[in-house]
Amino acid sequence: MAPRLKKNTKDTGSPETSPESATYHQELHDLQIELVKFQRHLIKENEKVLIIFEGRDAAGKDGTIKRFTEHLSPRESRVVALGKPSDREVSQWYFQRYVAYLPSAQEIVFLNRSWYNRAGVERVMGFCTNDQYEEFMETVPSFEQMLVRSGIRLFKYYLDIDREEQKKRLASREHDPLKQWKISPIDLAAQKHWDAYSNARNQMFARTHSALAPWIVVRADNKDHARLQTIRDFLSRVSYKGKKESVVLPDPSTVFLYSRSYLDNGMIAP
């Protein structure tokens, strides 16, 4: 497997993407205006949108979702981050606890992790049996097909970081009192089980990427650049009145549809 390709992916503090940069804030501001335009369109047209964010621990899911939602109407947008399932939920159909959080008309829902826990952390940490894992992998494409055919616009983003970047971010959490709430035993095992998580991710891509519900990969070693490009990619995939095409044009070297070839050429971290 090729080493990970590097192109504008580290948090270098460059003028383009530094959070202190006026350029960064202006770009984010312009994109958030576009998001508000889209939300008005969604409400008017009674659309339903579900955006899934997956990725390794410390990949930047929380921060990316925050930049999406900062200026959206909270009445028509929700962020869902479910915890460990209860004993009752464990006894249910696996997808059952997620169904209650699916979007209604005029609503956009952001899932901070999703049913793909079964393909990732549950698989790696032994929280599900092999039979449960196989059942999930075989049925999730049909489940997502039902969602899409019911009228839900489904977007699946995977925020991809390399091993050294994750190590740096996890260490930062330990020393930042504002981030210590994010630390869990699962986080502490992330580096130890890196290869197992890579294998689980690769199987997830191979078996659950489809024309109706494709995986969109974001190279997220640079948090700020990744946030801008994820918003751009989403906006480029939806229609709404007054869209500024030049504002929403994403960088194809940072965000792209999954392809097996990207595992081989280093676009996706090994």
PDB file of C-alpha atoms in Angstrom:
ATOM      1  CA  MET A   1       0.000   0.000   0.000  1.00  0.00           C
ATOM      2  CA  ALA A   2       1.317   3.424  -0.918  1.00  0.00           C
ATOM      3  CA  PRO A   3       2.221   5.945   1.801  1.00  0.00           C
ATOM      4  CA  ARG A   4      -0.335   8.633   2.491  1.00  0.00           C
ATOM      5  CA  LEU A   5      -0.160  11.459  -0.020  1.00  0.00           C
ATOM      6  CA  LYS A   6       0.386  14.864   1.545  1.00  0.00           C
ATOM      7  CA  LYS A   7      -1.162  17.988   0.088  1.00  0.00           C
ATOM      8  CA  ASN A   8      -2.255  20.895   2.273  1.00  0.00           C
ATOM      9  CA  THR A   9      -3.473  18.476   4.915  1.00  0.00           C
ATOM     10  CA  LYS A  10      -1.667  19.395   8.134  1.00  0.00           C
ATOM     11  CA  ASP A  11      -2.681  22.085  10.604  1.00  0.00           C
ATOM     12  CA  THR A  12       0.130  24.405   9.576  1.00  0.00           C
ATOM     13  CA  GLY A  13      -1.566  27.662  10.505  1.00  0.00           C
ATOM     14  CA  SER A  14      -1.338  28.823   6.917  1.00  0.00           C
ATOM     15  CA  PRO A  15      -3.175  32.025   5.916  1.00  0.00           C
ATOM     16  CA  GLU A  16      -5.698  29.970   3.965  1.00  0.00           C
ATOM     17  CA  THR A  17      -7.015  27.884   6.815  1.00  0.00           C
ATOM     18  CA  SER A  18      -5.820  29.232  10.169  1.00  0.00           C
ATOM     19  CA  PRO A  19      -8.772  29.949  12.473  1.00  0.00           C
ATOM     20  CA  GLU A  20      -7.198  33.363  13.191  1.00  0.00           C
ATOM     21  CA  SER A  21      -7.152  34.157   9.517  1.00  0.00           C
ATOM     22  CA  ALA A  22      -9.566  36.714   8.137  1.00  0.00           C
ATOM     23  CA  THR A  23      -9.583  34.682   4.932  1.00  0.00           C
ATOM     24  CA  TYR A  24     -10.692  31.543   6.740  1.00  0.00           C
ATOM     25  CA  HIS A  25     -13.447  33.355   8.608  1.00  0.00           C
ATOM     26  CA  GLN A  26     -14.654  35.058   5.440  1.00  0.00           C
ATOM     27  CA  GLU A  27     -14.782  31.766   3.550  1.00  0.00           C
ATOM     28  CA  LEU A  28     -16.645  30.112   6.412  1.00  0.00           C
ATOM     29  CA  HIS A  29     -19.036  33.062   6.661  1.00  0.00           C
ATOM     30  CA  ASP A  30     -19.809  32.874   2.940  1.00  0.00           C
ATOM     31  CA  LEU A  31     -20.447  29.134   3.153  1.00  0.00           C
ATOM     32  CA  GLN A  32     -22.709  29.517   6.177  1.00  0.00           C
ATOM     33  CA  ILE A  33     -24.782  32.042   4.219  1.00  0.00           C
ATOM     34  CA  GLU A  34     -25.154  29.372   1.536  1.00  0.00           C
ATOM     35  CA  LEU A  35     -26.237  26.852   4.176  1.00  0.00           C
ATOM     36  CA  VAL A  36     -28.938  29.250   5.384  1.00  0.00           C
ATOM     37  CA  LYS A  37     -30.131  29.644   1.786  1.00  0.00           C
ATOM     38  CA  PHE A  38     -30.324  25.883   1.462  1.00  0.00           C
ATOM     39  CA  GLN A  39     -32.250  25.542   4.716  1.00  0.00           C
ATOM     40  CA  ARG A  40     -34.839  28.046   3.483  1.00  0.00           C
ATOM     41  CA  HIS A  41     -35.168  25.980   0.305  1.00  0.00           C
ATOM     42  CA  LEU A  42     -35.477  22.754   2.317  1.00  0.00           C
ATOM     43  CA  ILE A  43     -38.283  24.236   4.411  1.00  0.00           C
ATOM     44  CA  LYS A  44     -40.132  25.605   1.396  1.00  0.00           C
ATOM     45  CA  GLU A  45     -39.892  22.340  -0.538  1.00  0.00           C
ATOM     46  CA  ASN A  46     -40.589  20.028   2.444  1.00  0.00           C
ATOM     47  CA  GLU A  47     -37.319  18.188   1.913  1.00  0.00           C
ATOM     48  CA  LYS A  48     -35.672  15.784   4.372  1.00  0.00           C
ATOM     49  CA  VAL A  49     -31.882  15.613   4.738  1.00  0.00           C
ATOM     50  CA  LEU A  50     -29.766  13.251   6.822  1.00  0.00           C
ATOM     51  CA  ILE A  51     -25.996  13.771   7.053  1.00  0.00           C
ATOM     52  CA  ILE A  52     -23.877  11.048   8.659  1.00  0.00           C
ATOM     53  CA  PHE A  53     -20.414  11.874   9.978  1.00  0.00           C
ATOM     54  CA  GLU A  54     -18.052   8.982  10.613  1.00  0.00           C
ATOM     55  CA  GLY A  55     -14.316   8.787  11.224  1.00  0.00           C
ATOM     56  CA  ARG A  56     -11.737   7.696  13.729  1.00  0.00           C
ATOM     57  CA  ASP A  57     -11.605   9.154  17.219  1.00  0.00           C
ATOM     58  CA  ALA A  58     -10.424  12.800  17.025  1.00  0.00           C
ATOM     59  CA  ALA A  59     -11.117  13.030  13.284  1.00  0.00           C
ATOM     60  CA  GLY A  60     -12.979  16.329  13.745  1.00  0.00           C
ATOM     61  CA  LYS A  61     -16.631  15.316  13.563  1.00  0.00           C
ATOM     62  CA  ASP A  62     -17.789  17.601  16.401  1.00  0.00           C
ATOM     63  CA  GLY A  63     -16.087  20.683  14.992  1.00  0.00           C
ATOM     64  CA  THR A  64     -17.269  20.073  11.448  1.00  0.00           C
ATOM     65  CA  ILE A  65     -20.881  19.651  12.541  1.00  0.00           C
ATOM     66  CA  LYS A  66     -20.619  22.820  14.640  1.00  0.00           C
ATOM     67  CA  ARG A  67     -19.583  24.829  11.562  1.00  0.00           C
ATOM     68  CA  PHE A  68     -22.528  23.418   9.629  1.00  0.00           C
ATOM     69  CA  THR A  69     -25.104  24.249  12.281  1.00  0.00           C
ATOM     70  CA  GLU A  70     -23.854  27.536  13.794  1.00  0.00           C
ATOM     71  CA  HIS A  71     -26.336  29.729  11.922  1.00  0.00           C
ATOM     72  CA  LEU A  72     -29.062  27.260  10.971  1.00  0.00           C
ATOM     73  CA  SER A  73     -32.512  27.515  12.511  1.00  0.00           C
ATOM     74  CA  PRO A  74     -32.572  25.062  15.445  1.00  0.00           C
ATOM     75  CA  ARG A  75     -36.262  24.405  14.849  1.00  0.00           C
ATOM     76  CA  GLU A  76     -35.494  22.692  11.558  1.00  0.00           C
ATOM     77  CA  SER A  77     -32.089  21.170  12.352  1.00  0.00           C
ATOM     78  CA  ARG A  78     -30.941  18.597  14.896  1.00  0.00           C
ATOM     79  CA  VAL A  79     -27.628  17.088  15.951  1.00  0.00           C
ATOM     80  CA  VAL A  80     -27.840  13.506  17.192  1.00  0.00           C
ATOM     81  CA  ALA A  81     -24.968  11.833  19.066  1.00  0.00           C
ATOM     82  CA  LEU A  82     -26.230   8.661  20.692  1.00  0.00           C
ATOM     83  CA  GLY A  83     -24.413   7.039  23.590  1.00  0.00           C
ATOM     84  CA  LYS A  84     -24.007   3.414  24.506  1.00  0.00           C
ATOM     85  CA  PRO A  85     -27.254   1.488  23.861  1.00  0.00           C
ATOM     86  CA  SER A  86     -29.357   0.503  26.870  1.00  0.00           C
ATOM     87  CA  ASP A  87     -30.150  -3.128  27.661  1.00  0.00           C
ATOM     88  CA  ARG A  88     -33.574  -2.604  26.104  1.00  0.00           C
ATOM     89  CA  GLU A  89     -32.066  -1.130  22.939  1.00  0.00           C
ATOM     90  CA  VAL A  90     -29.603  -4.011  22.686  1.00  0.00           C
ATOM     91  CA  SER A  91     -32.571  -6.392  22.568  1.00  0.00           C
ATOM     92  CA  GLN A  92     -34.194  -4.492  19.679  1.00  0.00           C
ATOM     93  CA  TRP A  93     -33.694  -4.598  15.933  1.00  0.00           C
ATOM     94  CA  TYR A  94     -30.308  -2.956  15.491  1.00  0.00           C
ATOM     95  CA  PHE A  95     -31.561   0.013  13.452  1.00  0.00           C
ATOM     96  CA  GLN A  96     -34.572   0.645  15.694  1.00  0.00           C
ATOM     97  CA  ARG A  97     -33.055   3.250  17.991  1.00  0.00           C
ATOM     98  CA  TYR A  98     -31.917   5.320  15.013  1.00  0.00           C
ATOM     99  CA  VAL A  99     -35.313   5.402  13.307  1.00  0.00           C
ATOM    100  CA  ALA A 100     -36.759   7.817  15.881  1.00  0.00           C
ATOM    101  CA  TYR A 101     -34.135  10.396  14.887  1.00  0.00           C
ATOM    102  CA  LEU A 102     -34.678  10.327  11.133  1.00  0.00           C
ATOM    103  CA  PRO A 103     -35.631  13.706   9.627  1.00  0.00           C
ATOM    104  CA  SER A 104     -39.193  14.779   9.026  1.00  0.00           C
ATOM    105  CA  ALA A 105     -40.194  17.109   6.198  1.00  0.00           C
ATOM    106  CA  GLN A 106     -38.460  20.528   6.415  1.00  0.00           C
ATOM    107  CA  GLU A 107     -35.707  19.119   8.617  1.00  0.00           C
ATOM    108  CA  ILE A 108     -31.981  18.422   8.409  1.00  0.00           C
ATOM    109  CA  VAL A 109     -30.439  15.943  10.860  1.00  0.00           C
ATOM    110  CA  PHE A 110     -26.727  15.539  11.584  1.00  0.00           C
ATOM    111  CA  LEU A 111     -25.690  12.133  12.940  1.00  0.00           C
ATOM    112  CA  ASN A 112     -22.424  12.358  14.882  1.00  0.00           C
ATOM    113  CA  ARG A 113     -21.614   8.678  14.439  1.00  0.00           C
ATOM    114  CA  SER A 114     -24.411   6.421  13.333  1.00  0.00           C
ATOM    115  CA  TRP A 115     -25.436   2.823  12.750  1.00  0.00           C
ATOM    116  CA  TYR A 116     -21.923   2.387  11.362  1.00  0.00           C
ATOM    117  CA  ASN A 117     -20.712   1.944  14.945  1.00  0.00           C
ATOM    118  CA  ARG A 118     -21.336  -1.731  14.254  1.00  0.00           C
ATOM    119  CA  ALA A 119     -18.908  -1.695  11.332  1.00  0.00           C
ATOM    120  CA  GLY A 120     -16.263   0.184  13.324  1.00  0.00           C
ATOM    121  CA  VAL A 121     -15.877   0.326  17.086  1.00  0.00           C
ATOM    122  CA  GLU A 122     -18.204  -2.614  17.800  1.00  0.00           C
ATOM    123  CA  ARG A 123     -16.327  -4.790  15.332  1.00  0.00           C
ATOM    124  CA  VAL A 124     -12.864  -3.781  16.537  1.00  0.00           C
ATOM    125  CA  MET A 125     -13.573  -3.847  20.272  1.00  0.00           C
ATOM    126  CA  GLY A 126     -15.644  -7.033  20.222  1.00  0.00           C
ATOM    127  CA  PHE A 127     -18.924  -5.369  21.225  1.00  0.00           C
ATOM    128  CA  CYS A 128     -20.849  -7.430  18.670  1.00  0.00           C
ATOM    129  CA  THR A 129     -20.648 -11.030  17.493  1.00  0.00           C
ATOM    130  CA  ASN A 130     -19.455 -12.052  14.048  1.00  0.00           C
ATOM    131  CA  ASP A 131     -23.031 -12.999  13.163  1.00  0.00           C
ATOM    132  CA  GLN A 132     -24.316  -9.573  14.243  1.00  0.00           C
ATOM    133  CA  TYR A 133     -21.591  -7.883  12.235  1.00  0.00           C
ATOM    134  CA  GLU A 134     -22.338  -9.906   9.097  1.00  0.00           C
ATOM    135  CA  GLU A 135     -26.067  -9.305   9.473  1.00  0.00           C
ATOM    136  CA  PHE A 136     -25.425  -5.573   9.644  1.00  0.00           C
ATOM    137  CA  MET A 137     -23.092  -5.486   6.671  1.00  0.00           C
ATOM    138  CA  GLU A 138     -25.535  -7.467   4.553  1.00  0.00           C
ATOM    139  CA  THR A 139     -28.630  -5.460   5.481  1.00  0.00           C
ATOM    140  CA  VAL A 140     -27.418  -1.853   5.801  1.00  0.00           C
ATOM    141  CA  PRO A 141     -27.440  -1.240   2.020  1.00  0.00           C
ATOM    142  CA  SER A 142     -31.112  -2.251   1.899  1.00  0.00           C
ATOM    143  CA  PHE A 143     -31.915  -0.124   4.954  1.00  0.00           C
ATOM    144  CA  GLU A 144     -30.307   2.934   3.373  1.00  0.00           C
ATOM    145  CA  GLN A 145     -32.014   2.205   0.081  1.00  0.00           C
ATOM    146  CA  MET A 146     -35.354   2.337   1.898  1.00  0.00           C
ATOM    147  CA  LEU A 147     -34.449   5.693   3.455  1.00  0.00           C
ATOM    148  CA  VAL A 148     -33.488   7.205   0.117  1.00  0.00           C
ATOM    149  CA  ARG A 149     -36.550   5.847  -1.666  1.00  0.00           C
ATOM    150  CA  SER A 150     -38.751   7.264   1.101  1.00  0.00           C
ATOM    151  CA  GLY A 151     -37.528  10.747   0.168  1.00  0.00           C
ATOM    152  CA  ILE A 152     -34.646  11.251   2.610  1.00  0.00           C
ATOM    153  CA  ARG A 153     -31.539  12.840   1.086  1.00  0.00           C
ATOM    154  CA  LEU A 154     -28.717  10.804   2.626  1.00  0.00           C
ATOM    155  CA  PHE A 155     -25.096  11.972   2.779  1.00  0.00           C
ATOM    156  CA  LYS A 156     -22.343   9.839   4.331  1.00  0.00           C
ATOM    157  CA  TYR A 157     -19.079  11.625   5.157  1.00  0.00           C
ATOM    158  CA  TYR A 158     -15.994   9.852   6.445  1.00  0.00           C
ATOM    159  CA  LEU A 159     -13.391  12.191   7.972  1.00  0.00           C
ATOM    160  CA  ASP A 160     -10.011  10.554   7.397  1.00  0.00           C
ATOM    161  CA  ILE A 161      -6.862  11.319   9.414  1.00  0.00           C
ATOM    162  CA  ASP A 162      -3.479   9.639   9.606  1.00  0.00           C
ATOM    163  CA  ARG A 163      -1.989   7.922  12.623  1.00  0.00           C
ATOM    164  CA  GLU A 164       0.356  10.726  13.695  1.00  0.00           C
ATOM    165  CA  GLU A 165      -2.392  13.339  13.459  1.00  0.00           C
ATOM    166  CA  GLN A 166      -4.682  11.253  15.644  1.00  0.00           C
ATOM    167  CA  LYS A 167      -1.902  10.747  18.185  1.00  0.00           C
ATOM    168  CA  LYS A 168      -1.318  14.515  18.352  1.00  0.00           C
ATOM    169  CA  ARG A 169      -5.016  15.311  18.766  1.00  0.00           C
ATOM    170  CA  LEU A 170      -5.583  12.689  21.454  1.00  0.00           C
ATOM    171  CA  ALA A 171      -2.614  14.079  23.408  1.00  0.00           C
ATOM    172  CA  SER A 172      -4.046  17.587  23.054  1.00  0.00           C
ATOM    173  CA  ARG A 173      -7.310  16.443  24.621  1.00  0.00           C
ATOM    174  CA  GLU A 174      -5.490  15.269  27.738  1.00  0.00           C
ATOM    175  CA  HIS A 175      -4.018  18.733  28.325  1.00  0.00           C
ATOM    176  CA  ASP A 176      -6.980  20.889  27.310  1.00  0.00           C
ATOM    177  CA  PRO A 177      -9.632  21.162  30.057  1.00  0.00           C
ATOM    178  CA  LEU A 178     -12.204  22.203  27.443  1.00  0.00           C
ATOM    179  CA  LYS A 179     -11.679  18.953  25.535  1.00  0.00           C
ATOM    180  CA  GLN A 180     -11.285  16.459  28.365  1.00  0.00           C
ATOM    181  CA  TRP A 181     -14.978  15.551  28.213  1.00  0.00           C
ATOM    182  CA  LYS A 182     -14.182  13.895  24.877  1.00  0.00           C
ATOM    183  CA  ILE A 183     -11.729  11.403  26.387  1.00  0.00           C
ATOM    184  CA  SER A 184     -12.998   7.842  26.834  1.00  0.00           C
ATOM    185  CA  PRO A 185     -11.439   4.376  27.220  1.00  0.00           C
ATOM    186  CA  ILE A 186     -12.261   3.829  23.540  1.00  0.00           C
ATOM    187  CA  ASP A 187     -10.167   6.878  22.617  1.00  0.00           C
ATOM    188  CA  LEU A 188      -7.245   5.576  24.652  1.00  0.00           C
ATOM    189  CA  ALA A 189      -7.326   2.313  22.671  1.00  0.00           C
ATOM    190  CA  ALA A 190      -7.526   4.025  19.278  1.00  0.00           C
ATOM    191  CA  GLN A 191      -3.795   4.046  18.555  1.00  0.00           C
ATOM    192  CA  LYS A 192      -3.281   0.502  19.810  1.00  0.00           C
ATOM    193  CA  HIS A 193      -5.970  -0.802  17.461  1.00  0.00           C
ATOM    194  CA  TRP A 194      -5.087   1.434  14.500  1.00  0.00           C
ATOM    195  CA  ASP A 195      -4.622  -1.401  12.013  1.00  0.00           C
ATOM    196  CA  ALA A 196      -7.820  -3.130  13.105  1.00  0.00           C
ATOM    197  CA  TYR A 197      -9.754   0.115  12.638  1.00  0.00           C
ATOM    198  CA  SER A 198      -8.194   0.511   9.185  1.00  0.00           C
ATOM    199  CA  ASN A 199      -9.302  -2.978   8.201  1.00  0.00           C
ATOM    200  CA  ALA A 200     -12.811  -2.351   9.549  1.00  0.00           C
ATOM    201  CA  ARG A 201     -13.030   0.955   7.666  1.00  0.00           C
ATOM    202  CA  ASN A 202     -11.896  -0.650   4.435  1.00  0.00           C
ATOM    203  CA  GLN A 203     -14.496  -3.411   4.747  1.00  0.00           C
ATOM    204  CA  MET A 204     -17.159  -0.810   5.507  1.00  0.00           C
ATOM    205  CA  PHE A 205     -16.308   1.136   2.375  1.00  0.00           C
ATOM    206  CA  ALA A 206     -16.172  -1.962   0.187  1.00  0.00           C
ATOM    207  CA  ARG A 207     -19.495  -3.403   1.361  1.00  0.00           C
ATOM    208  CA  THR A 208     -21.646  -0.329   2.034  1.00  0.00           C
ATOM    209  CA  HIS A 209     -20.654   2.143  -0.692  1.00  0.00           C
ATOM    210  CA  SER A 210     -23.445   2.267  -3.269  1.00  0.00           C
ATOM    211  CA  ALA A 211     -24.842   4.490  -5.990  1.00  0.00           C
ATOM    212  CA  LEU A 212     -27.803   5.488  -3.804  1.00  0.00           C
ATOM    213  CA  ALA A 213     -25.770   5.906  -0.601  1.00  0.00           C
ATOM    214  CA  PRO A 214     -22.127   6.571  -1.497  1.00  0.00           C
ATOM    215  CA  TRP A 215     -19.312   7.284   0.922  1.00  0.00           C
ATOM    216  CA  ILE A 216     -17.705  10.713   0.620  1.00  0.00           C
ATOM    217  CA  VAL A 217     -14.176  10.783   2.042  1.00  0.00           C
ATOM    218  CA  VAL A 218     -12.680  13.967   3.513  1.00  0.00           C
ATOM    219  CA  ARG A 219      -8.936  14.203   4.098  1.00  0.00           C
ATOM    220  CA  ALA A 220      -9.145  15.835   7.512  1.00  0.00           C
ATOM    221  CA  ASP A 221      -5.594  16.168   8.855  1.00  0.00           C
ATOM    222  CA  ASN A 222      -6.092  19.926   8.565  1.00  0.00           C
ATOM    223  CA  LYS A 223      -9.267  20.593  10.544  1.00  0.00           C
ATOM    224  CA  ASP A 224     -10.089  23.996   9.140  1.00  0.00           C
ATOM    225  CA  HIS A 225      -9.488  23.113   5.510  1.00  0.00           C
ATOM    226  CA  ALA A 226     -11.551  19.946   5.980  1.00  0.00           C
ATOM    227  CA  ARG A 227     -14.442  21.901   7.499  1.00  0.00           C
ATOM    228  CA  LEU A 228     -14.567  24.300   4.575  1.00  0.00           C
ATOM    229  CA  GLN A 229     -14.314  21.541   2.001  1.00  0.00           C
ATOM    230  CA  THR A 230     -16.970  19.352   3.631  1.00  0.00           C
ATOM    231  CA  ILE A 231     -19.467  22.213   3.628  1.00  0.00           C
ATOM    232  CA  ARG A 232     -18.559  23.030   0.037  1.00  0.00           C
ATOM    233  CA  ASP A 233     -19.019  19.432  -1.037  1.00  0.00           C
ATOM    234  CA  PHE A 234     -22.436  19.183   0.592  1.00  0.00           C
ATOM    235  CA  LEU A 235     -23.628  22.438  -0.954  1.00  0.00           C
ATOM    236  CA  SER A 236     -22.330  21.382  -4.358  1.00  0.00           C
ATOM    237  CA  ARG A 237     -24.562  18.286  -4.209  1.00  0.00           C
ATOM    238  CA  VAL A 238     -27.862  20.048  -3.426  1.00  0.00           C
ATOM    239  CA  SER A 239     -30.008  22.504  -5.360  1.00  0.00           C
ATOM    240  CA  TYR A 240     -31.386  25.772  -3.997  1.00  0.00           C
ATOM    241  CA  LYS A 241     -32.214  29.253  -5.196  1.00  0.00           C
ATOM    242  CA  GLY A 242     -29.390  31.779  -5.334  1.00  0.00           C
ATOM    243  CA  LYS A 243     -26.518  29.310  -5.064  1.00  0.00           C
ATOM    244  CA  LYS A 244     -23.100  30.889  -5.669  1.00  0.00           C
ATOM    245  CA  GLU A 245     -21.340  28.124  -7.572  1.00  0.00           C
ATOM    246  CA  SER A 246     -17.902  29.690  -7.158  1.00  0.00           C
ATOM    247  CA  VAL A 247     -18.309  29.682  -3.372  1.00  0.00           C
ATOM    248  CA  VAL A 248     -19.344  26.041  -3.059  1.00  0.00           C
ATOM    249  CA  LEU A 249     -16.825  24.457  -5.441  1.00  0.00           C
ATOM    250  CA  PRO A 250     -14.930  21.825  -3.380  1.00  0.00           C
ATOM    251  CA  ASP A 251     -11.292  20.789  -3.635  1.00  0.00           C
ATOM    252  CA  PRO A 252     -11.272  17.305  -5.248  1.00  0.00           C
ATOM    253  CA  SER A 253      -7.919  16.476  -3.664  1.00  0.00           C
ATOM    254  CA  THR A 254      -9.488  16.877  -0.203  1.00  0.00           C
ATOM    255  CA  VAL A 255     -13.043  15.557  -0.591  1.00  0.00           C
ATOM    256  CA  PHE A 256     -14.052  12.823  -3.013  1.00  0.00           C
ATOM    257  CA  LEU A 257     -16.278   9.792  -3.540  1.00  0.00           C
ATOM    258  CA  TYR A 258     -14.754   6.574  -2.227  1.00  0.00           C
ATOM    259  CA  SER A 259     -12.829   4.424  -4.678  1.00  0.00           C
ATOM    260  CA  ARG A 260     -10.748   1.332  -3.933  1.00  0.00           C
ATOM    261  CA  SER A 261      -7.874   2.949  -5.815  1.00  0.00           C
ATOM    262  CA  TYR A 262      -7.593   5.661  -3.142  1.00  0.00           C
ATOM    263  CA  LEU A 263      -6.591   3.026  -0.590  1.00  0.00           C
ATOM    264  CA  ASP A 264      -3.763   1.952  -2.878  1.00  0.00           C
ATOM    265  CA  ASN A 265      -2.435   5.381  -3.832  1.00  0.00           C
ATOM    266  CA  GLY A 266      -2.411   6.930  -0.351  1.00  0.00           C
ATOM    267  CA  MET A 267      -5.335   9.345  -0.732  1.00  0.00           C
ATOM    268  CA  ILE A 268      -6.951   7.449   2.171  1.00  0.00           C
ATOM    269  CA  ALA A 269      -4.743   6.897   5.233  1.00  0.00           C
ATOM    270  CA  PRO A 270      -3.385   3.344   5.675  1.00  0.00           C
TER     271      PRO A 270
END
